[in-house]
Amino acid sequence: MIGRLQAPIVLAHGLFGFSRIGIGPLTLTSYFRGIPQVLRDAGNRVLVTRVHPIASIDFRAQRLGYRILTNFPDEPVHVIGHSMGGLDTRRLLAEPGWRKRILSLTTIGSPHQGTIIADFAKLKVGRIFRLLSALGIDHRGCLDVTRRAARHFHRMYPQPDDLPCFSLAGEPNADDVAWPLHRLFEALSEMEGSNDGLVPAESARAFGEPLPSWPLDHLRQMNWLTPPEDAGSDHSVPALYGRIVDNLVALGFGADEARPPSEHRAATTAGPVI
């Protein structure tokens, strides 16, 4: 059973992300595969945002704000941000008025202090970045998650004191890493220790209150390439997203609660339940 929140849930995608890929009404795949429907089946209202896939955090944050205002012009929301989606939301919170519009932020696999994978990509594909610049394509998002840039961002945009923020890291066993990330996982393990194949666990936990890690790599955090035997289990990806919702319900944000937002935030002193 997954809890139901009074306010809508916004799912913010990461770098190279999208809301869905399809032909007309036919959806071939979606970024958060199957997650929105599971949350909706529990009675939640869910928005999957769509922002520029590789633009800067500054630009993506503007588009994230636009998407939220377009769909929920008069309501506050809870944001669950995967990867760079968590950084976009942090940037949005620095804009006037958004601390009152966002009730909580939970980040999953977000590179709050960057990842050496981005540093490596900057060195190896710099020629491609220069070509994108010449074509007028904003690719700064790929640079914003380098370690130096991300740590500067981390200092510039700390957690708001009055906002419940939580972070989740992926810490899978080597045998449970999906094949596209296996070599990156091994390389990161040697250089930075525990990771999800793209983001070090230490970086993912650097913002807000850390929640227990997920045994999932970066792709499986989106419910991609998950083993069939995991479907429907208590440790399935939808069930883990359900625990995020249950954590917020326990803090007083449930649909049956009648407390105002100020009292919701005061309730966060009790700590997470996940």
XYZ file of C-alpha atoms in Angstrom:
274
model
C 0.000 0.000 0.000
C 1.277 3.454 -0.990
C 0.177 6.566 0.850
C -1.702 9.492 -0.652
C -0.486 13.075 -0.382
C -2.719 16.098 -0.195
C -0.528 18.088 -2.616
C 0.580 16.952 -6.081
C 3.830 15.094 -6.705
C 6.262 16.408 -9.335
C 8.752 13.949 -10.833
C 11.773 15.836 -12.223
C 14.019 13.980 -14.669
C 17.780 14.091 -14.946
C 20.359 14.832 -17.625
C 19.410 13.487 -21.073
C 15.947 12.922 -19.657
C 12.461 13.147 -21.130
C 8.907 12.596 -20.003
C 7.977 9.967 -22.589
C 8.919 8.619 -25.997
C 6.039 7.576 -28.165
C 4.055 7.810 -31.382
C 0.906 9.844 -30.877
C -0.928 8.420 -27.856
C 1.244 5.289 -27.863
C 4.007 5.467 -25.260
C 7.050 3.359 -26.108
C 8.926 4.193 -22.928
C 9.021 6.831 -20.229
C 11.769 8.201 -18.018
C 10.143 7.092 -14.759
C 8.966 3.776 -16.177
C 5.706 2.764 -14.548
C 6.243 4.973 -11.504
C 3.663 7.714 -12.196
C 0.849 5.206 -12.690
C 1.650 3.360 -9.470
C 1.528 6.631 -7.542
C -1.703 7.662 -9.309
C -3.303 4.309 -8.538
C -2.801 5.183 -4.861
C -4.778 8.397 -5.387
C -1.905 10.815 -5.895
C -1.804 13.534 -8.512
C 1.454 13.257 -10.436
C 3.212 15.506 -12.938
C 6.188 14.231 -14.921
C 8.040 17.320 -16.073
C 9.911 17.827 -19.330
C 12.855 20.216 -19.520
C 15.828 20.624 -21.857
C 17.873 17.385 -21.748
C 21.393 18.879 -21.588
C 20.988 22.605 -20.882
C 22.401 24.342 -17.822
C 20.856 23.922 -14.397
C 19.822 27.592 -14.504
C 17.820 27.098 -17.703
C 16.390 23.736 -16.701
C 15.241 25.213 -13.379
C 13.338 27.950 -15.218
C 11.568 25.367 -17.371
C 10.836 23.203 -14.342
C 9.185 26.164 -12.655
C 7.167 26.902 -15.797
C 5.927 23.313 -16.002
C 4.854 23.323 -12.376
C 3.058 26.670 -12.638
C 1.317 25.626 -15.837
C -0.092 22.461 -14.299
C -0.580 23.591 -10.695
C -0.892 27.389 -10.737
C -2.443 27.684 -7.287
C -1.047 24.727 -5.348
C 2.188 23.834 -3.582
C 3.851 20.589 -4.629
C 6.247 17.890 -3.494
C 9.207 17.299 -5.812
C 11.014 13.991 -6.310
C 14.068 14.682 -8.457
C 16.171 11.984 -10.043
C 19.810 12.799 -10.797
C 20.086 16.338 -12.199
C 16.377 16.851 -11.545
C 17.303 17.253 -7.893
C 19.795 19.995 -8.741
C 17.258 21.762 -10.953
C 14.880 21.898 -8.009
C 17.557 23.208 -5.656
C 18.190 26.034 -8.106
C 14.485 26.748 -8.433
C 14.178 27.069 -4.658
C 16.529 30.052 -4.785
C 14.002 31.991 -6.864
C 11.544 34.325 -5.067
C 8.362 32.630 -3.946
C 9.372 29.043 -4.611
C 10.082 28.113 -1.003
C 6.355 28.546 -0.374
C 5.406 26.582 -3.511
C 7.571 23.520 -2.822
C 6.622 21.598 0.300
C 9.428 19.046 0.179
C 12.284 17.847 -2.006
C 13.543 14.275 -2.220
C 16.521 13.633 -4.479
C 17.510 10.242 -5.886
C 21.025 9.673 -7.205
C 21.634 13.425 -7.585
C 25.300 14.473 -8.014
C 25.211 17.168 -5.341
C 28.996 17.285 -5.314
C 29.436 16.172 -8.905
C 30.847 12.995 -10.374
C 34.234 12.178 -11.824
C 32.389 10.633 -14.776
C 31.478 14.178 -15.881
C 35.096 15.287 -15.450
C 36.220 12.420 -17.649
C 33.575 13.217 -20.276
C 34.696 16.853 -20.361
C 38.231 15.734 -21.203
C 37.302 13.072 -23.718
C 34.449 14.702 -25.644
C 35.476 18.349 -25.450
C 35.456 18.492 -29.238
C 31.796 17.493 -29.274
C 31.000 20.165 -26.690
C 32.702 22.779 -28.852
C 30.662 21.636 -31.849
C 27.437 21.918 -29.863
C 28.415 25.445 -28.836
C 29.096 26.364 -32.466
C 25.631 25.065 -33.364
C 24.063 27.151 -30.622
C 23.035 24.106 -28.552
C 23.165 24.621 -24.808
C 25.142 21.708 -23.367
C 26.192 23.338 -20.114
C 24.306 20.783 -18.074
C 27.023 18.266 -18.919
C 29.572 20.633 -17.362
C 27.445 21.625 -14.374
C 27.857 18.150 -12.860
C 31.656 18.110 -12.978
C 33.080 18.005 -9.467
C 34.375 21.573 -9.436
C 31.173 23.084 -10.843
C 28.881 20.981 -8.666
C 30.757 21.810 -5.461
C 30.511 25.508 -6.274
C 26.766 25.032 -6.887
C 26.507 23.127 -3.588
C 27.952 26.090 -1.704
C 25.816 28.628 -3.572
C 22.493 26.853 -2.991
C 22.359 25.266 0.475
C 19.295 23.592 1.886
C 16.598 26.050 2.983
C 16.176 25.904 6.751
C 12.395 25.659 6.615
C 12.066 22.969 3.922
C 12.155 19.196 4.493
C 14.766 17.823 2.108
C 15.892 14.208 1.776
C 18.467 12.427 -0.348
C 18.810 8.851 -1.553
C 21.952 7.198 -2.897
C 22.163 4.082 -4.998
C 24.487 1.426 -3.596
C 23.993 -1.811 -5.544
C 26.154 -4.894 -5.375
C 28.363 -5.372 -8.425
C 26.266 -8.339 -9.576
C 23.108 -6.207 -9.507
C 24.358 -3.430 -11.793
C 22.708 -3.282 -15.229
C 25.099 -4.149 -18.040
C 25.361 -0.630 -19.601
C 26.793 0.724 -16.334
C 28.917 -2.204 -15.221
C 32.304 -0.876 -16.366
C 31.580 2.618 -15.065
C 30.509 1.127 -11.745
C 33.799 -0.759 -11.440
C 35.857 2.323 -12.339
C 33.989 4.538 -9.880
C 34.302 1.901 -7.168
C 38.072 2.089 -7.455
C 38.208 5.882 -7.537
C 35.365 7.023 -5.248
C 34.014 3.974 -3.475
C 30.327 3.109 -3.282
C 28.314 4.382 -6.268
C 25.368 3.696 -8.565
C 27.330 3.453 -11.807
C 27.309 7.203 -12.451
C 27.128 9.052 -9.134
C 29.193 8.354 -5.985
C 27.039 7.586 -2.961
C 28.798 10.297 -0.951
C 27.852 12.893 -3.568
C 24.240 11.689 -3.703
C 23.881 11.980 0.081
C 25.461 15.435 0.395
C 22.188 17.390 0.522
C 19.348 17.272 2.984
C 18.702 14.355 5.326
C 20.051 11.069 3.936
C 17.574 8.211 3.762
C 18.577 4.537 3.615
C 20.292 3.785 0.316
C 18.605 1.893 -2.488
C 20.279 -1.265 -3.868
C 19.805 0.138 -7.379
C 22.074 1.520 -10.060
C 21.353 4.817 -11.797
C 19.221 3.248 -14.542
C 17.232 0.980 -12.268
C 16.357 3.968 -10.098
C 14.137 4.889 -13.066
C 12.811 1.310 -13.224
C 14.809 0.553 -16.362
C 16.306 -2.905 -16.972
C 14.940 -4.216 -13.700
C 14.866 -8.014 -13.351
C 11.375 -9.485 -13.885
C 11.530 -11.288 -10.543
C 11.660 -7.919 -8.744
C 8.255 -6.839 -10.017
C 5.618 -6.704 -7.303
C 8.034 -7.347 -4.451
C 8.444 -5.149 -1.371
C 11.833 -4.118 -2.770
C 10.606 -3.319 -6.274
C 11.310 0.125 -7.682
C 7.647 1.275 -7.426
C 7.598 0.109 -3.806
C 10.707 2.166 -3.060
C 9.063 5.259 -4.540
C 6.089 4.426 -2.370
C 8.333 4.648 0.685
C 9.234 8.204 -0.290
C 5.532 9.048 -0.267
C 5.016 7.205 3.013
C 7.830 9.234 4.569
C 6.020 12.440 3.630
C 2.703 11.097 4.883
C 4.344 10.354 8.239
C 5.508 13.982 8.390
C 1.944 15.236 8.123
C 1.540 15.749 4.372
C -1.045 13.000 3.906
C -4.348 13.620 2.139
C -6.270 13.184 5.383
C -4.221 15.815 7.181
C -5.700 19.265 7.682
C -2.663 21.091 9.017
C -1.371 24.184 7.187
C 2.058 24.032 5.442
C 3.791 25.811 8.353
C 2.750 23.023 10.704
C 3.738 20.388 8.142
C 7.249 21.774 8.122
C 7.425 21.879 11.896
C 6.550 18.182 11.914
C 9.769 17.326 10.089
C 11.688 17.489 13.367
C 10.422 13.972 13.992
C 12.711 12.659 11.241
C 12.109 10.317 8.313
C 10.469 6.930 8.631
C 12.062 5.216 5.637
